[in-house]
PDB file of C-alpha atoms in Angstrom:
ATOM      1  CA  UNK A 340     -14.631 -16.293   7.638  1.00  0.00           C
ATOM      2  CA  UNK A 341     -11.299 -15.161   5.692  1.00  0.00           C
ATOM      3  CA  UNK A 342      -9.755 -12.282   7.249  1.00  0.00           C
ATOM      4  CA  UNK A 343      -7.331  -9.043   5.795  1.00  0.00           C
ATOM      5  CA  UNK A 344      -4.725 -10.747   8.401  1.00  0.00           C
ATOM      6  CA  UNK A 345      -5.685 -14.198   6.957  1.00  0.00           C
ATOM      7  CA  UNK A 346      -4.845 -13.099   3.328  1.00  0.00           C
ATOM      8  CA  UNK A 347      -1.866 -10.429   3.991  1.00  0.00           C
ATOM      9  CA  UNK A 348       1.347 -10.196   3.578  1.00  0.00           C
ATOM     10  CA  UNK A 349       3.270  -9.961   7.688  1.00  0.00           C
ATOM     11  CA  UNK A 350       6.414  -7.873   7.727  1.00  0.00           C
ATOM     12  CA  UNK A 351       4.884  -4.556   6.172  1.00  0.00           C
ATOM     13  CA  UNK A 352       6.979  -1.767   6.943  1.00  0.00           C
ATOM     14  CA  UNK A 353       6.390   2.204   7.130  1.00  0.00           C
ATOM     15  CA  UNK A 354       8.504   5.212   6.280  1.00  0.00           C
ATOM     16  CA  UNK A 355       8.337   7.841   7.805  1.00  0.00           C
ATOM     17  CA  UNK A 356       7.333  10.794   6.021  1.00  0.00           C
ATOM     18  CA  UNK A 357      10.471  13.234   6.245  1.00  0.00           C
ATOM     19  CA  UNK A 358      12.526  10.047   4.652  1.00  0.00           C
ATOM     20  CA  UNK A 359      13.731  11.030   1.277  1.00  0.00           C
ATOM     21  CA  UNK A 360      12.435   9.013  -2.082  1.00  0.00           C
ATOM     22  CA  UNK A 361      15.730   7.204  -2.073  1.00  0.00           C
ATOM     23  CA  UNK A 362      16.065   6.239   1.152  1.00  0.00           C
ATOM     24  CA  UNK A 363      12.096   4.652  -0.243  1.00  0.00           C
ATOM     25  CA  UNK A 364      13.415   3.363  -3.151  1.00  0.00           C
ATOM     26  CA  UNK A 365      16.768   1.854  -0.770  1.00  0.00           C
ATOM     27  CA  UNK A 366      14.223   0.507   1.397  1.00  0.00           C
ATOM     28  CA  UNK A 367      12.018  -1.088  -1.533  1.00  0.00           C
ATOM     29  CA  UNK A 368      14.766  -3.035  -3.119  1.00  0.00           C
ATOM     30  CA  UNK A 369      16.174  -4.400   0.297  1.00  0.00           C
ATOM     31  CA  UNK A 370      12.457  -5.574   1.415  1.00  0.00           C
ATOM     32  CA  UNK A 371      11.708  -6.648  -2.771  1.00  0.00           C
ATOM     33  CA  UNK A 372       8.358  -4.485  -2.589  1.00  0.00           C
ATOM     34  CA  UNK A 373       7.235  -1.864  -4.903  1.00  0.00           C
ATOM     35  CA  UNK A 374       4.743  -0.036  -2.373  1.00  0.00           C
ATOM     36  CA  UNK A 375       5.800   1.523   1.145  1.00  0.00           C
ATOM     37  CA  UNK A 376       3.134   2.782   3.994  1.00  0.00           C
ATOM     38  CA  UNK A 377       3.937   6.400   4.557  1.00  0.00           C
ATOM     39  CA  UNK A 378       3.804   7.338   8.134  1.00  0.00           C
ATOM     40  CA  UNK A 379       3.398  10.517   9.785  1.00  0.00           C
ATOM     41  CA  UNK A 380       5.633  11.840  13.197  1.00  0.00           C
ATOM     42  CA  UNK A 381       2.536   9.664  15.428  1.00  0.00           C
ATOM     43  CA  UNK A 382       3.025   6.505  13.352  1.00  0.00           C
ATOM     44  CA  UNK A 383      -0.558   6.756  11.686  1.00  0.00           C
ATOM     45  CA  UNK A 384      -1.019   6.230   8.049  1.00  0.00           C
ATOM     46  CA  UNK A 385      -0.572   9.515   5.916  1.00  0.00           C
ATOM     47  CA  UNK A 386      -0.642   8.350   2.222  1.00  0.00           C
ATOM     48  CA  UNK A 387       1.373   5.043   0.230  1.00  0.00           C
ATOM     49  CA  UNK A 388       4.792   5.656  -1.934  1.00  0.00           C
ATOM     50  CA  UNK A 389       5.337   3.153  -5.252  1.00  0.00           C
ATOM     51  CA  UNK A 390       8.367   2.409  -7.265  1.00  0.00           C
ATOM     52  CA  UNK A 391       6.187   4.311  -9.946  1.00  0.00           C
ATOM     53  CA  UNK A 392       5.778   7.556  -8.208  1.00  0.00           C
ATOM     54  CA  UNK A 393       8.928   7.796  -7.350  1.00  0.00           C
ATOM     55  CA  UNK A 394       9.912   7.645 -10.940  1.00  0.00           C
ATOM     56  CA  UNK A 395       6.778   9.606 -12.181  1.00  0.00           C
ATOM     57  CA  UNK A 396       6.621  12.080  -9.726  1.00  0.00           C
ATOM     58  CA  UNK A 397      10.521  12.823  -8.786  1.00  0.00           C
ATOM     59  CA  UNK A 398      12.544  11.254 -11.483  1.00  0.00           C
ATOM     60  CA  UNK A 399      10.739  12.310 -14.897  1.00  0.00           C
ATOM     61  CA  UNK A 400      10.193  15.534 -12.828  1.00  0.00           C
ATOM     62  CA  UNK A 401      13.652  16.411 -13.162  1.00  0.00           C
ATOM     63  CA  UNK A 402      13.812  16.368  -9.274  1.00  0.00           C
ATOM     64  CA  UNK A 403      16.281  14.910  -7.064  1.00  0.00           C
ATOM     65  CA  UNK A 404      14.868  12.139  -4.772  1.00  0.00           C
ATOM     66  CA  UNK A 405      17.338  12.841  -2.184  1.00  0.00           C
ATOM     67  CA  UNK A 406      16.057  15.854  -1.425  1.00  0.00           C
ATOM     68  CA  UNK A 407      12.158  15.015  -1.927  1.00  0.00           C
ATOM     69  CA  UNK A 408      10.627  13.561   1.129  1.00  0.00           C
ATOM     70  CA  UNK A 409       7.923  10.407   1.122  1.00  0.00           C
ATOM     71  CA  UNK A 410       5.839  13.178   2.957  1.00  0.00           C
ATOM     72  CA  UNK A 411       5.493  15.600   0.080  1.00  0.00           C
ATOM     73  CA  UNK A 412       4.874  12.763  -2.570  1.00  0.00           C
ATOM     74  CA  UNK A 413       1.846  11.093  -0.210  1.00  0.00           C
ATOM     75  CA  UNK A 414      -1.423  12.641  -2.051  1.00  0.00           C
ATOM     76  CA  UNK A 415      -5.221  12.136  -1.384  1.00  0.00           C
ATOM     77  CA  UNK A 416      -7.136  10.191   1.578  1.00  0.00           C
ATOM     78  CA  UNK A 417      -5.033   6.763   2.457  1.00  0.00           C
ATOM     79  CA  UNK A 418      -7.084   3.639   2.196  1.00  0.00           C
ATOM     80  CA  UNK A 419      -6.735   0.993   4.601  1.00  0.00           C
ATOM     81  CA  UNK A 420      -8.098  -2.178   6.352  1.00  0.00           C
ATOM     82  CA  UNK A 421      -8.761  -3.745  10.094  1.00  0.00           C
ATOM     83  CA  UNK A 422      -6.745  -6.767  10.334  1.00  0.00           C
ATOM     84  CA  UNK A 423     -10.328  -8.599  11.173  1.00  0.00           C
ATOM     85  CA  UNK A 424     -12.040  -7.458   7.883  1.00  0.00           C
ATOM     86  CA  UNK A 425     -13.834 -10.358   6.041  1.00  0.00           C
ATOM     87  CA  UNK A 426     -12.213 -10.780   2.291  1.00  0.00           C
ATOM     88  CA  UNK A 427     -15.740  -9.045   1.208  1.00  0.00           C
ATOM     89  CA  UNK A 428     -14.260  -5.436   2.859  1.00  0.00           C
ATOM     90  CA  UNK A 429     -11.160  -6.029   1.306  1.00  0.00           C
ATOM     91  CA  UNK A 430     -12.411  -6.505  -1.955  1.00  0.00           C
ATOM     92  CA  UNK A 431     -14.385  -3.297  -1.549  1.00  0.00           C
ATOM     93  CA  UNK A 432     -12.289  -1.551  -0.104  1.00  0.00           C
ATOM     94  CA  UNK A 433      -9.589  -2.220  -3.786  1.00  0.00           C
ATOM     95  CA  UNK A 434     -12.181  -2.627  -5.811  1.00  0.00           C
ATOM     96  CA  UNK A 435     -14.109   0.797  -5.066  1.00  0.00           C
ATOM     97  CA  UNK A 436     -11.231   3.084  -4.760  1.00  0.00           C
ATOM     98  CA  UNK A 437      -9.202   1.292  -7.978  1.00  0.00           C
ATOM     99  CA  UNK A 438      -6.506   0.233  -5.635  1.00  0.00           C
ATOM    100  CA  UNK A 439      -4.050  -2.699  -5.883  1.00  0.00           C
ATOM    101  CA  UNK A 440      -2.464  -2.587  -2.142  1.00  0.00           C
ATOM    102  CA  UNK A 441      -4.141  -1.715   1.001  1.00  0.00           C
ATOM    103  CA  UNK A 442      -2.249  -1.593   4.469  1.00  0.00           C
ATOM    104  CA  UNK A 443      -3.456  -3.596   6.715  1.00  0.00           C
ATOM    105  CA  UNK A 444      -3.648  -2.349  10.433  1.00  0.00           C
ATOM    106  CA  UNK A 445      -4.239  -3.778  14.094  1.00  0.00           C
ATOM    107  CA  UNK A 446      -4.274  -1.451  16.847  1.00  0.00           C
ATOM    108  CA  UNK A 447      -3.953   1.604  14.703  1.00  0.00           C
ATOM    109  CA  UNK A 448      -0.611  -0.015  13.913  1.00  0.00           C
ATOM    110  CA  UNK A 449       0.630  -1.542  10.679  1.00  0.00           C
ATOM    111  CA  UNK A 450       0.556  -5.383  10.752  1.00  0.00           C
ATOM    112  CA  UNK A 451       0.604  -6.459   6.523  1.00  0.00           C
ATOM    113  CA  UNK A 452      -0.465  -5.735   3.343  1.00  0.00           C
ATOM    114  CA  UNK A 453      -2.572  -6.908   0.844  1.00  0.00           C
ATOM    115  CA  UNK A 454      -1.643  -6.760  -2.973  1.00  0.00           C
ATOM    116  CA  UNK A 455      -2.449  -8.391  -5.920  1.00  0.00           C
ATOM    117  CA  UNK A 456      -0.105 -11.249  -5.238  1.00  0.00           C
ATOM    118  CA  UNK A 457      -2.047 -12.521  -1.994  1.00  0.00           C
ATOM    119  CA  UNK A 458      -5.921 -12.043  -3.646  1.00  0.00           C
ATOM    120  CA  UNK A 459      -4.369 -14.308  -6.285  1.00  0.00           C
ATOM    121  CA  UNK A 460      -3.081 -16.948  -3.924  1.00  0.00           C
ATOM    122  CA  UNK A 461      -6.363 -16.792  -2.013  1.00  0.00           C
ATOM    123  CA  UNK A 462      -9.032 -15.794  -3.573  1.00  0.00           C
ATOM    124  CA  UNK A 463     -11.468 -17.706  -5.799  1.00  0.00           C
ATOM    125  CA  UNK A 464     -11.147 -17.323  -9.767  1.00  0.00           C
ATOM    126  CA  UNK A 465     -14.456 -15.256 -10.036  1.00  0.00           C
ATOM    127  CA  UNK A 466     -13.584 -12.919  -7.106  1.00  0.00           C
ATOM    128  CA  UNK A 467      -9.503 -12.502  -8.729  1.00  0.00           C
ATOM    129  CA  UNK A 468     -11.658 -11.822 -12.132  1.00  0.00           C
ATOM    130  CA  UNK A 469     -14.125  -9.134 -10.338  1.00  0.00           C
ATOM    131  CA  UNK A 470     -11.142  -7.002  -8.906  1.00  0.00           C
ATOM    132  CA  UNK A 471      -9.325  -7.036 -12.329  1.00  0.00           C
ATOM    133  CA  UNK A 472     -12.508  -5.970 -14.299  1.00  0.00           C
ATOM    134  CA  UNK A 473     -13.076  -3.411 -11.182  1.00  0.00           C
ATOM    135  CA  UNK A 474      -9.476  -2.223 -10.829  1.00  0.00           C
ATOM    136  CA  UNK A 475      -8.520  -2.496 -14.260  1.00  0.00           C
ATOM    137  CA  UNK A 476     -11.403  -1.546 -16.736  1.00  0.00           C
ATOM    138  CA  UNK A 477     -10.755   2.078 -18.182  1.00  0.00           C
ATOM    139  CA  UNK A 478     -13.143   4.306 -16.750  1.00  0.00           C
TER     140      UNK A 478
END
């Protein structure tokens, strides 16, 4: 069986939530991601920061991301995975919450992700082709 750790990408890294958006967006270019974790003051998953919200939600906002934190831009219920899911939960897991990266976590810490980029290295064409029409299709 193919697991979330199988398929992930090692070296995730959090921020912390009182971090500022360009300390993020600092953080995204040295590790060449678009997507950080967000973590609150006990190291548990509070929400996910993009390149895009950081832009969308700060920048276009007219607001200064040095002085917005990653903890004020981290909306809704975060998604994640166990590290032993099967590919199946993963796919769910993206698929039914339109998602395209999901932390993935060991002992309620974080040990990878999983984005687009590693479901198309190991995934099967029909289940990269259910995810897009899932993830993608206009609702």
């Amino acid at each position: 069986m193919t697991t979330a750790k199988d398929i992930m990408h090692s070296g995730a890294r959090w921020i912390p939530a009182h971090e500022t958006l360009d300390r993020a967006a600092q953080l995204m270019r040295d590790l060449n991601v678009g997507a950080l974790p967000i973590a609150d003051e006990n190291e548990r998953l509070c929400g996910i920061l993009t390149d895009r919200d950081i832009v969308v939600g700060c920048v276009a906002m007219g607001h200064d991301p040095a002085k917005v934190t990653c903890g004020e831009m981290a909306k809704g219920t975060p998604r994640w995975v166990e590290s032993d899911a099967d590919v199946g939960a993963v796919l769910e897991e993206m698929q039914s919450h339109r998602i395209k990266r999901l932390p993935v976590i060991e002992d309620k810490r974080l040990v990878g992700m999983i984005s687009e980029a590693e479901l198309a290295q190991h995934l099967s064409d029909e289940q990269i082709k259910a995810f897009c029409m899932s993830v993608y299709a206009s609702s």
